[in-house]
PDB file of C-alpha atoms and ligand atoms in Angstrom:
ATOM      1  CA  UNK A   9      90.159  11.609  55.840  1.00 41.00           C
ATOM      2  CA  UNK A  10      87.781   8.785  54.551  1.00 56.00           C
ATOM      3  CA  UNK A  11      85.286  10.173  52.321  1.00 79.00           C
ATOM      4  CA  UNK A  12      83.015   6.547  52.112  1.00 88.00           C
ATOM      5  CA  UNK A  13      82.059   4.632  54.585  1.00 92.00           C
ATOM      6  CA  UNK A  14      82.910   1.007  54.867  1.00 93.00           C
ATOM      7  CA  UNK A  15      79.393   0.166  53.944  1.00 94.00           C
ATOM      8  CA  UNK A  16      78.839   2.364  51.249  1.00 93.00           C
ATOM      9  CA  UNK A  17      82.457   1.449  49.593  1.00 92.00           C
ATOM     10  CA  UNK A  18      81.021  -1.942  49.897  1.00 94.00           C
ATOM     11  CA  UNK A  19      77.820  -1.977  47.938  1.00 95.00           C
ATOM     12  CA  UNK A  20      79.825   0.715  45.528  1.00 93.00           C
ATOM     13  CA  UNK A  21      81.753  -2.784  44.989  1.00 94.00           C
ATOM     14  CA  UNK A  22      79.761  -5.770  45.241  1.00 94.00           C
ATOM     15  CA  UNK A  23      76.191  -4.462  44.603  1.00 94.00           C
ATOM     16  CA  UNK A  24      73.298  -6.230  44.923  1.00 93.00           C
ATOM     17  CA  UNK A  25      70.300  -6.446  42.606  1.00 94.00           C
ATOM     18  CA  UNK A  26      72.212  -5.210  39.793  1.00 95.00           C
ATOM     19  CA  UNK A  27      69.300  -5.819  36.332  1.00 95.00           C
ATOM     20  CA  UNK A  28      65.937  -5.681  35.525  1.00 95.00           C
ATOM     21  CA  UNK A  29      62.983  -7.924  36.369  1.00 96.00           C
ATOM     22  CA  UNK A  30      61.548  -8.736  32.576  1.00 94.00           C
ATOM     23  CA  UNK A  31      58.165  -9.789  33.658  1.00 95.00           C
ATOM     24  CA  UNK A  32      58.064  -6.964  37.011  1.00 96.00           C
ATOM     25  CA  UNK A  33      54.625  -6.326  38.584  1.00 96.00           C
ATOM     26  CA  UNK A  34      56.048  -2.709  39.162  1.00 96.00           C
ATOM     27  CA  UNK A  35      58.840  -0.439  36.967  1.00 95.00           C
ATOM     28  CA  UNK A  36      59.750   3.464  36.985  1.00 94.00           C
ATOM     29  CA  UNK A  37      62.687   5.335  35.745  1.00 93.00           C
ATOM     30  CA  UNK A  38      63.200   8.099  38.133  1.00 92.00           C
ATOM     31  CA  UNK A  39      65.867  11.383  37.064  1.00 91.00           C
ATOM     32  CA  UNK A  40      67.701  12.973  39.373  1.00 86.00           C
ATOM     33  CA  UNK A  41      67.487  16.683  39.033  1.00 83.00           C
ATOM     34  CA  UNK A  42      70.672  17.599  40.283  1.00 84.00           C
ATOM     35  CA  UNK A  43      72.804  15.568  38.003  1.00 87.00           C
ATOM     36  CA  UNK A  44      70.412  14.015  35.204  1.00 86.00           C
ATOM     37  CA  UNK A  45      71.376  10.341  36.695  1.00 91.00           C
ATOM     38  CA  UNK A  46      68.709   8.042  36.174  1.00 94.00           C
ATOM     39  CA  UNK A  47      67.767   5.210  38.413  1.00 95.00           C
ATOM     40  CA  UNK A  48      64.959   2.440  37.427  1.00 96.00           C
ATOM     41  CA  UNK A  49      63.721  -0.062  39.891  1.00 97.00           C
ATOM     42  CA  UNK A  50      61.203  -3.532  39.014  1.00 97.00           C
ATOM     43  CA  UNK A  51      59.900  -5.186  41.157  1.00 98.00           C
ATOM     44  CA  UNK A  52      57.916  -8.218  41.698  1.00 98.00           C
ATOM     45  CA  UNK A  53      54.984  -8.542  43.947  1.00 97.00           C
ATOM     46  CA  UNK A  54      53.190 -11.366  46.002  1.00 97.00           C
ATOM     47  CA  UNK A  55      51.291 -11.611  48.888  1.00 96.00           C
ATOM     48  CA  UNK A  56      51.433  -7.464  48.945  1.00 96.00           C
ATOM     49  CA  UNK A  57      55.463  -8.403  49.601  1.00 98.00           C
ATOM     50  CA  UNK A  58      57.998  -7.218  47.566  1.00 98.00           C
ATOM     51  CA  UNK A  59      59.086 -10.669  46.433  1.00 98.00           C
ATOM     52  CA  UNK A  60      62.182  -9.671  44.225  1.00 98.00           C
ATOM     53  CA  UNK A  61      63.519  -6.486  43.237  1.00 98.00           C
ATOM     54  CA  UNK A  62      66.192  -5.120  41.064  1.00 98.00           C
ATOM     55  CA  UNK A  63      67.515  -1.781  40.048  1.00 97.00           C
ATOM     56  CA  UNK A  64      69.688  -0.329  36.849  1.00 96.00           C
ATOM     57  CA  UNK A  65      71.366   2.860  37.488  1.00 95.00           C
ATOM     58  CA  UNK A  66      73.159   5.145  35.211  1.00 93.00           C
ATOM     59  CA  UNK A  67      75.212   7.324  37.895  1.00 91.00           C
ATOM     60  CA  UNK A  68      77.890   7.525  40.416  1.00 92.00           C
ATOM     61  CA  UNK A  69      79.101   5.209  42.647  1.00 93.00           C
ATOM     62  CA  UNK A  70      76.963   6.591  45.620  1.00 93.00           C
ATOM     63  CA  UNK A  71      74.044   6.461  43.342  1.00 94.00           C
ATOM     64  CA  UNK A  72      74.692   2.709  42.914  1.00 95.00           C
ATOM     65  CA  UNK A  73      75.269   2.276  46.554  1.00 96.00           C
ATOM     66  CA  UNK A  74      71.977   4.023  47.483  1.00 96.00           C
ATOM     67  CA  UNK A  75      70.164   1.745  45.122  1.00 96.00           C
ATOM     68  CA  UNK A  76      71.899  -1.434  46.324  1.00 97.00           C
ATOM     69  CA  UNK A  77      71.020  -0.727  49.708  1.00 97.00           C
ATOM     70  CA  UNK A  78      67.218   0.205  48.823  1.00 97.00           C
ATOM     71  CA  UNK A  79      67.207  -2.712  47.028  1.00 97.00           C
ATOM     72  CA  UNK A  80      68.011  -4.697  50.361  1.00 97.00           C
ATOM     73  CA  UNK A  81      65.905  -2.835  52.480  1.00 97.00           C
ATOM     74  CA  UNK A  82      63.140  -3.376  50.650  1.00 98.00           C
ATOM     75  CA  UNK A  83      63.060  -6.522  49.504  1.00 97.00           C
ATOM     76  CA  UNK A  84      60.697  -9.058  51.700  1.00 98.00           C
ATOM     77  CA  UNK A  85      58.767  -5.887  52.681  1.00 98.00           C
ATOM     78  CA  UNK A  86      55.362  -5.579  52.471  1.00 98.00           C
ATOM     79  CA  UNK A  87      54.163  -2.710  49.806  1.00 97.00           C
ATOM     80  CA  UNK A  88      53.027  -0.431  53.466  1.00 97.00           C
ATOM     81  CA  UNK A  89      56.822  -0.817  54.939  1.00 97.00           C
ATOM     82  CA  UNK A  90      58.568  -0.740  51.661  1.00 97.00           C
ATOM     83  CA  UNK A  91      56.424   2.656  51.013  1.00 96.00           C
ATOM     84  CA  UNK A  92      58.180   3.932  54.554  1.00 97.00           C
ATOM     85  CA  UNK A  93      61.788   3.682  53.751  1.00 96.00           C
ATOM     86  CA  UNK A  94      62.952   7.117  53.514  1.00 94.00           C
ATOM     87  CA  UNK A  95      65.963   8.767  51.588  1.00 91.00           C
ATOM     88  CA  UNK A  96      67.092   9.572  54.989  1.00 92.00           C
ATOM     89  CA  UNK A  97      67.092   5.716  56.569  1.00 95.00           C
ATOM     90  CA  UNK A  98      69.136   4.522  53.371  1.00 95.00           C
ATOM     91  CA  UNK A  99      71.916   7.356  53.956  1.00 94.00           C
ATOM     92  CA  UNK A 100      72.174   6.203  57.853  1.00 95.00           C
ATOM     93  CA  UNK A 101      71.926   2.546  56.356  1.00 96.00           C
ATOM     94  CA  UNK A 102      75.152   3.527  54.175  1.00 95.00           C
ATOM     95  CA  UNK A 103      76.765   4.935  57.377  1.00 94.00           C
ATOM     96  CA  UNK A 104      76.126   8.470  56.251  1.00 91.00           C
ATOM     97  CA  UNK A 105      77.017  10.143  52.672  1.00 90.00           C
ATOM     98  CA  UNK A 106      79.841  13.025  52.178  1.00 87.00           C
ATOM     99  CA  UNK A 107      78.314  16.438  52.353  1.00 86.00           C
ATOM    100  CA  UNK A 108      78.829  16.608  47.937  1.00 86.00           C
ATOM    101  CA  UNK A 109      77.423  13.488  47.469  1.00 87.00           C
ATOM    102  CA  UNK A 110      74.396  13.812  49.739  1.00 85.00           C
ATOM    103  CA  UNK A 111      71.904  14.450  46.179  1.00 86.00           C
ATOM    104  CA  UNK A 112      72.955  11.001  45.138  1.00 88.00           C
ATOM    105  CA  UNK A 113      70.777   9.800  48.073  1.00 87.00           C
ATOM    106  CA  UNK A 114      67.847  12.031  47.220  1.00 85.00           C
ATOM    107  CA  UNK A 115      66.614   9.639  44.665  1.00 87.00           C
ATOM    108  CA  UNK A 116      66.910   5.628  45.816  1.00 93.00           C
ATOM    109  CA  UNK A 117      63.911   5.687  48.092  1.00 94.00           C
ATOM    110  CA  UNK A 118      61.296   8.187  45.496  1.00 92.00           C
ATOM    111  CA  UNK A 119      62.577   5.667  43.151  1.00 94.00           C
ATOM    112  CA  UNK A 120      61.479   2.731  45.228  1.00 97.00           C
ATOM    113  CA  UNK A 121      57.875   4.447  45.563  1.00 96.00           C
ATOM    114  CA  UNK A 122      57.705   5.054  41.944  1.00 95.00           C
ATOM    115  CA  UNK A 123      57.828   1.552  40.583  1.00 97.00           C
ATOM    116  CA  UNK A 124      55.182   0.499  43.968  1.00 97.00           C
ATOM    117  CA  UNK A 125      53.197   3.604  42.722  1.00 95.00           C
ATOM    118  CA  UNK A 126      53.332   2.154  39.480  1.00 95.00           C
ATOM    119  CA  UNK A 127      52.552  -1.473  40.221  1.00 96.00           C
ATOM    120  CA  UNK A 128      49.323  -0.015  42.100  1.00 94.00           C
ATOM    121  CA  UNK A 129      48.102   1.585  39.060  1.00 91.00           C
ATOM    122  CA  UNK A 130      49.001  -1.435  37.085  1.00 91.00           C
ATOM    123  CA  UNK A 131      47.161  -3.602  39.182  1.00 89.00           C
ATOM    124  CA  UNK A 132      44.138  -0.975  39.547  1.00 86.00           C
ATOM    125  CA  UNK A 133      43.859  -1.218  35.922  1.00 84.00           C
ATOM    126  CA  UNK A 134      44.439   2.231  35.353  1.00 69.00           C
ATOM    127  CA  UNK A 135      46.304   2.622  32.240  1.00 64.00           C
ATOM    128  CA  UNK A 136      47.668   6.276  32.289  1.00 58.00           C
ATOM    129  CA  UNK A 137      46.969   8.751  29.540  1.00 60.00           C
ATOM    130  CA  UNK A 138      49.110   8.896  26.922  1.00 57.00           C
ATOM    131  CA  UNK A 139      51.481  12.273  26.992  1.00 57.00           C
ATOM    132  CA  UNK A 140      48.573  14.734  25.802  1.00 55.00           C
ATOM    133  CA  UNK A 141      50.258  16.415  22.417  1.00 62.00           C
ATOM    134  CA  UNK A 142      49.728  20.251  23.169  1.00 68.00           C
ATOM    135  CA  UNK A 143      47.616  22.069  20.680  1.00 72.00           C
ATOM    136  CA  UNK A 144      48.186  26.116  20.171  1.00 73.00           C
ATOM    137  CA  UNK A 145      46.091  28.870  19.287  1.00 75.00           C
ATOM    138  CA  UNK A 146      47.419  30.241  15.684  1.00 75.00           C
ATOM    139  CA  UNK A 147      45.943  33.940  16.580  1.00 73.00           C
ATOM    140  CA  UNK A 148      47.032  34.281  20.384  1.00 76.00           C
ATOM    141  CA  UNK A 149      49.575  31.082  20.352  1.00 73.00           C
ATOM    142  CA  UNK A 150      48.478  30.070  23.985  1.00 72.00           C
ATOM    143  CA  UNK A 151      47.866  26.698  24.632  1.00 72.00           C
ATOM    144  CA  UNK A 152      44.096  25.706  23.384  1.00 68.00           C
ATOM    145  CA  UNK A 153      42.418  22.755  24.842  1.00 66.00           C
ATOM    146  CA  UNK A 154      43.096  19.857  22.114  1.00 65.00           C
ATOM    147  CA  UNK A 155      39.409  19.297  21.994  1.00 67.00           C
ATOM    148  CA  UNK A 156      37.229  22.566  22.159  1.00 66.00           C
ATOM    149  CA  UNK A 157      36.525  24.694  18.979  1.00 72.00           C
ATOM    150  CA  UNK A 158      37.540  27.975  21.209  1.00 72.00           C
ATOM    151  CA  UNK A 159      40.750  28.995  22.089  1.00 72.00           C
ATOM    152  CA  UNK A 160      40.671  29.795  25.973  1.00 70.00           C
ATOM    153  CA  UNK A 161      42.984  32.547  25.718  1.00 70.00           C
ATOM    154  CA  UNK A 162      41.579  34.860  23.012  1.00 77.00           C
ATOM    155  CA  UNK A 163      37.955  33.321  22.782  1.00 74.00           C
ATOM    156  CA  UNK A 164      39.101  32.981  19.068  1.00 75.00           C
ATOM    157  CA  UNK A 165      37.107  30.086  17.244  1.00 77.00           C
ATOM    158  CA  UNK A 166      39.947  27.756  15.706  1.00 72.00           C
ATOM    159  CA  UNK A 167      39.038  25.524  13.339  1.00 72.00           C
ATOM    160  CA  UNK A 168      41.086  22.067  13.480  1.00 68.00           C
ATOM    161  CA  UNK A 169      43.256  23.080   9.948  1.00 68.00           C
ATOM    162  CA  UNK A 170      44.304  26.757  11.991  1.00 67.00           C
ATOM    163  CA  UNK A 171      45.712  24.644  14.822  1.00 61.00           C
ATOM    164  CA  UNK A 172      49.353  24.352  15.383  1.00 60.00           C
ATOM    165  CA  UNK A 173      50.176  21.001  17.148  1.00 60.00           C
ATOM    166  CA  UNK A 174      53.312  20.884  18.950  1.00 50.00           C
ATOM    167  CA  UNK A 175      54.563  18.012  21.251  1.00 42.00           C
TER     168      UNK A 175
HETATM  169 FE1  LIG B 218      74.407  11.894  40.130  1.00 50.80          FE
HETATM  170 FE2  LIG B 218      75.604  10.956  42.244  1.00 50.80          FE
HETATM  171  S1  LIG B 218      76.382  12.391  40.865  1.00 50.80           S
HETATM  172  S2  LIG B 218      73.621  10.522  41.543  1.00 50.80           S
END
């Protein structure tokens, strides 16, 4: 029985966007929880289209296929239609996924709206926080706010030598 579909054999093959954009509006890394594969997409932005776009992926061959075929879907798209493409309209785009490999499709279209969700912030000039490094109580070891003098769960006062930083 065929496993792939014409389609997605195809863009397993030949796909397209393959790279990274170096100066892209837009750029996330997105992990897929089933199988730790990673997929990144960049993209670049004008007019509120998606002008180019390009995608690296460290996965399976379905995984690549999914992320070719995002890739075309989106691209020419304004940032409202891109933001609509579903995980589920780039399966039936593929001609449908076998039953095992049906995770692999799970991430291409999150991805997508990651690196848009990221090109908004950009351009909002939002620049997100830094990882906060966690900060522990020495008496109670729960997590203390970084900044307050009094550990939250023992009511302790810690001064800033007694703290244990972790990241
Ligand atoms: Fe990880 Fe397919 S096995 S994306």
């Amino acid at each position: 029985s065929k496993m792939y579909s014409e389609t997605l054999f195809e863009h397993i093959k030949n796909p397209r966007k393959v790279g990274t954009i170096e100066d892209a509006d837009g750029v996330e890394e997105v992990g897929n929880p089933v199988c730790a594969d990673t997929m990144t997409f960049s993209i670049k932005v004008k007019n509120n289209r998606i002008e180019d776009i390009k995608f690296q992926t460290f996965g399976c061959g379905a995984a690549i296929a999914v992320s070719s075929m995002v890739s075309e879907m989106a691209k020419g798209k304004t940032l409202e239609e891109a933001t609509k493409i579903t995980n589920k309209m780039v399966a039936e785009a593929l001609e449908g996924l076998p039953k095992q490999k049906m995770h692999c499709s799970n991430l291409g279209a999150d991805a997508l709206r990651k690196a848009i969700e990221n090109y908004r912030v950009k351009k909002a000039g939002f620049i997100p926080p830094m990882e906060a490094k966690k900060c522990y109580c020495p008496v109670c070891d729960l997590e203390k706010p970084m900044e307050g003098e009094y550990c939250t769960g023992c009511g302790r006062e810690v001064s800033e030598e007694e703290e244990s930083h972790a990241h």
